[in-house]
Amino acid sequence: MELINRKEFDRRVTSGELDTLQAIEVSEGICLVAGKAGSDESFMLQRTDKKPYLWKNELGPSIYAKTRGCTRLVVFYREKLSVNTILSGGLIRV
């Protein structure tokens, strides 16, 4: 998984290039991950200081998805994992 800045993440999500959006709750907070269906490539939203962007609750990622035209946001709860574990693993497949 690759960390990408908000501008690039927004562009890819709004254009439909990334069509799978997941909010994953980890021990540090909730991170936002996007990927393309049928591909192993995935991206995590990063802050300006190059660290993963984390929210305190599900409302932030939900608002983000709505304002970017996403009709579906999947939320996973992995509180026992760290954001670094998610970064090394990619999208969660169900």
Coordinates of C-alpha atoms in Angstrom, one line a residue:
M1 CA 0.0 0.0 0.0
E2 CA 1.2 3.5 -0.8
L3 CA 0.5 6.7 1.1
I4 CA -0.6 9.5 -1.2
N5 CA -1.4 13.2 -0.5
R6 CA -5.0 14.5 -0.3
K7 CA -4.9 16.2 -3.7
E8 CA -3.9 13.0 -5.5
F9 CA -6.2 10.8 -3.4
D10 CA -9.1 13.2 -4.1
R11 CA -8.4 13.2 -7.8
R12 CA -8.3 9.4 -8.1
V13 CA -11.4 8.9 -5.9
T14 CA -13.6 11.6 -7.7
S15 CA -12.5 10.4 -11.2
G16 CA -13.5 6.8 -10.3
E17 CA -10.0 5.5 -10.8
L18 CA -10.2 4.3 -7.2
D19 CA -13.7 2.7 -6.7
T20 CA -13.3 0.8 -3.4
L21 CA -13.2 3.0 -0.3
Q22 CA -12.6 1.6 3.2
A23 CA -12.4 3.3 6.6
I24 CA -10.4 1.0 8.9
E25 CA -10.4 1.6 12.6
V26 CA -7.0 0.8 14.1
S27 CA -5.5 1.4 17.5
E28 CA -4.5 5.0 16.6
G29 CA -7.8 6.1 15.0
I30 CA -9.6 5.6 11.7
C31 CA -7.6 5.6 8.4
L32 CA -9.0 5.9 4.9
V33 CA -7.9 3.4 2.2
A34 CA -8.9 3.2 -1.5
G35 CA -8.3 0.8 -4.3
K36 CA -9.6 -0.4 -7.6
A37 CA -11.8 -3.4 -7.9
G38 CA -9.9 -6.4 -9.3
S39 CA -6.5 -4.9 -8.5
D40 CA -4.1 -5.4 -5.6
E41 CA -3.0 -1.8 -5.8
S42 CA -4.2 0.3 -2.8
F43 CA -3.6 3.7 -1.4
M44 CA -3.9 5.4 2.1
L45 CA -4.7 9.0 2.6
Q46 CA -1.7 10.9 4.1
R47 CA -1.3 14.1 6.0
T48 CA 1.0 16.9 4.9
D49 CA 3.7 15.7 7.3
K50 CA 3.8 12.3 5.3
K51 CA 2.0 10.3 8.1
P52 CA -1.3 8.5 7.6
Y53 CA -4.4 10.7 8.1
L54 CA -6.4 9.5 11.1
W55 CA -9.8 10.5 12.3
K56 CA -11.2 10.0 15.8
N57 CA -14.6 8.5 14.7
E58 CA -16.5 7.3 11.6
L59 CA -18.1 10.6 10.9
G60 CA -14.9 12.1 9.3
P61 CA -14.4 9.3 6.7
S62 CA -18.2 9.2 6.0
I63 CA -18.3 13.0 5.3
Y64 CA -15.2 12.6 3.1
A65 CA -16.8 9.9 1.1
K66 CA -20.1 11.7 0.6
T67 CA -18.5 15.0 -0.5
R68 CA -16.4 13.0 -3.1
G69 CA -19.5 11.4 -4.6
C70 CA -18.8 7.9 -3.2
T71 CA -22.0 6.0 -2.6
R72 CA -20.5 3.3 -0.5
L73 CA -18.0 3.3 2.3
V74 CA -17.1 0.1 4.1
V75 CA -16.0 0.4 7.7
F76 CA -13.8 -2.3 9.3
Y77 CA -12.9 -2.5 13.0
R78 CA -9.3 -3.7 13.6
E79 CA -8.6 -2.0 16.9
K80 CA -5.9 -4.5 17.9
L81 CA -3.9 -3.7 14.7
S82 CA -1.7 -0.6 14.1
V83 CA -1.9 1.7 11.1
N84 CA 1.5 0.4 10.0
T85 CA 0.1 -3.2 9.9
I86 CA -2.7 -1.9 7.6
L87 CA -0.1 -0.1 5.5
S88 CA 1.8 -3.2 4.9
G89 CA -1.3 -5.3 4.2
G90 CA -3.4 -3.3 1.7
L91 CA -7.2 -3.4 1.3
I92 CA -9.2 -5.8 3.4
R93 CA -10.9 -8.4 1.1
V94 CA -14.2 -9.9 2.2

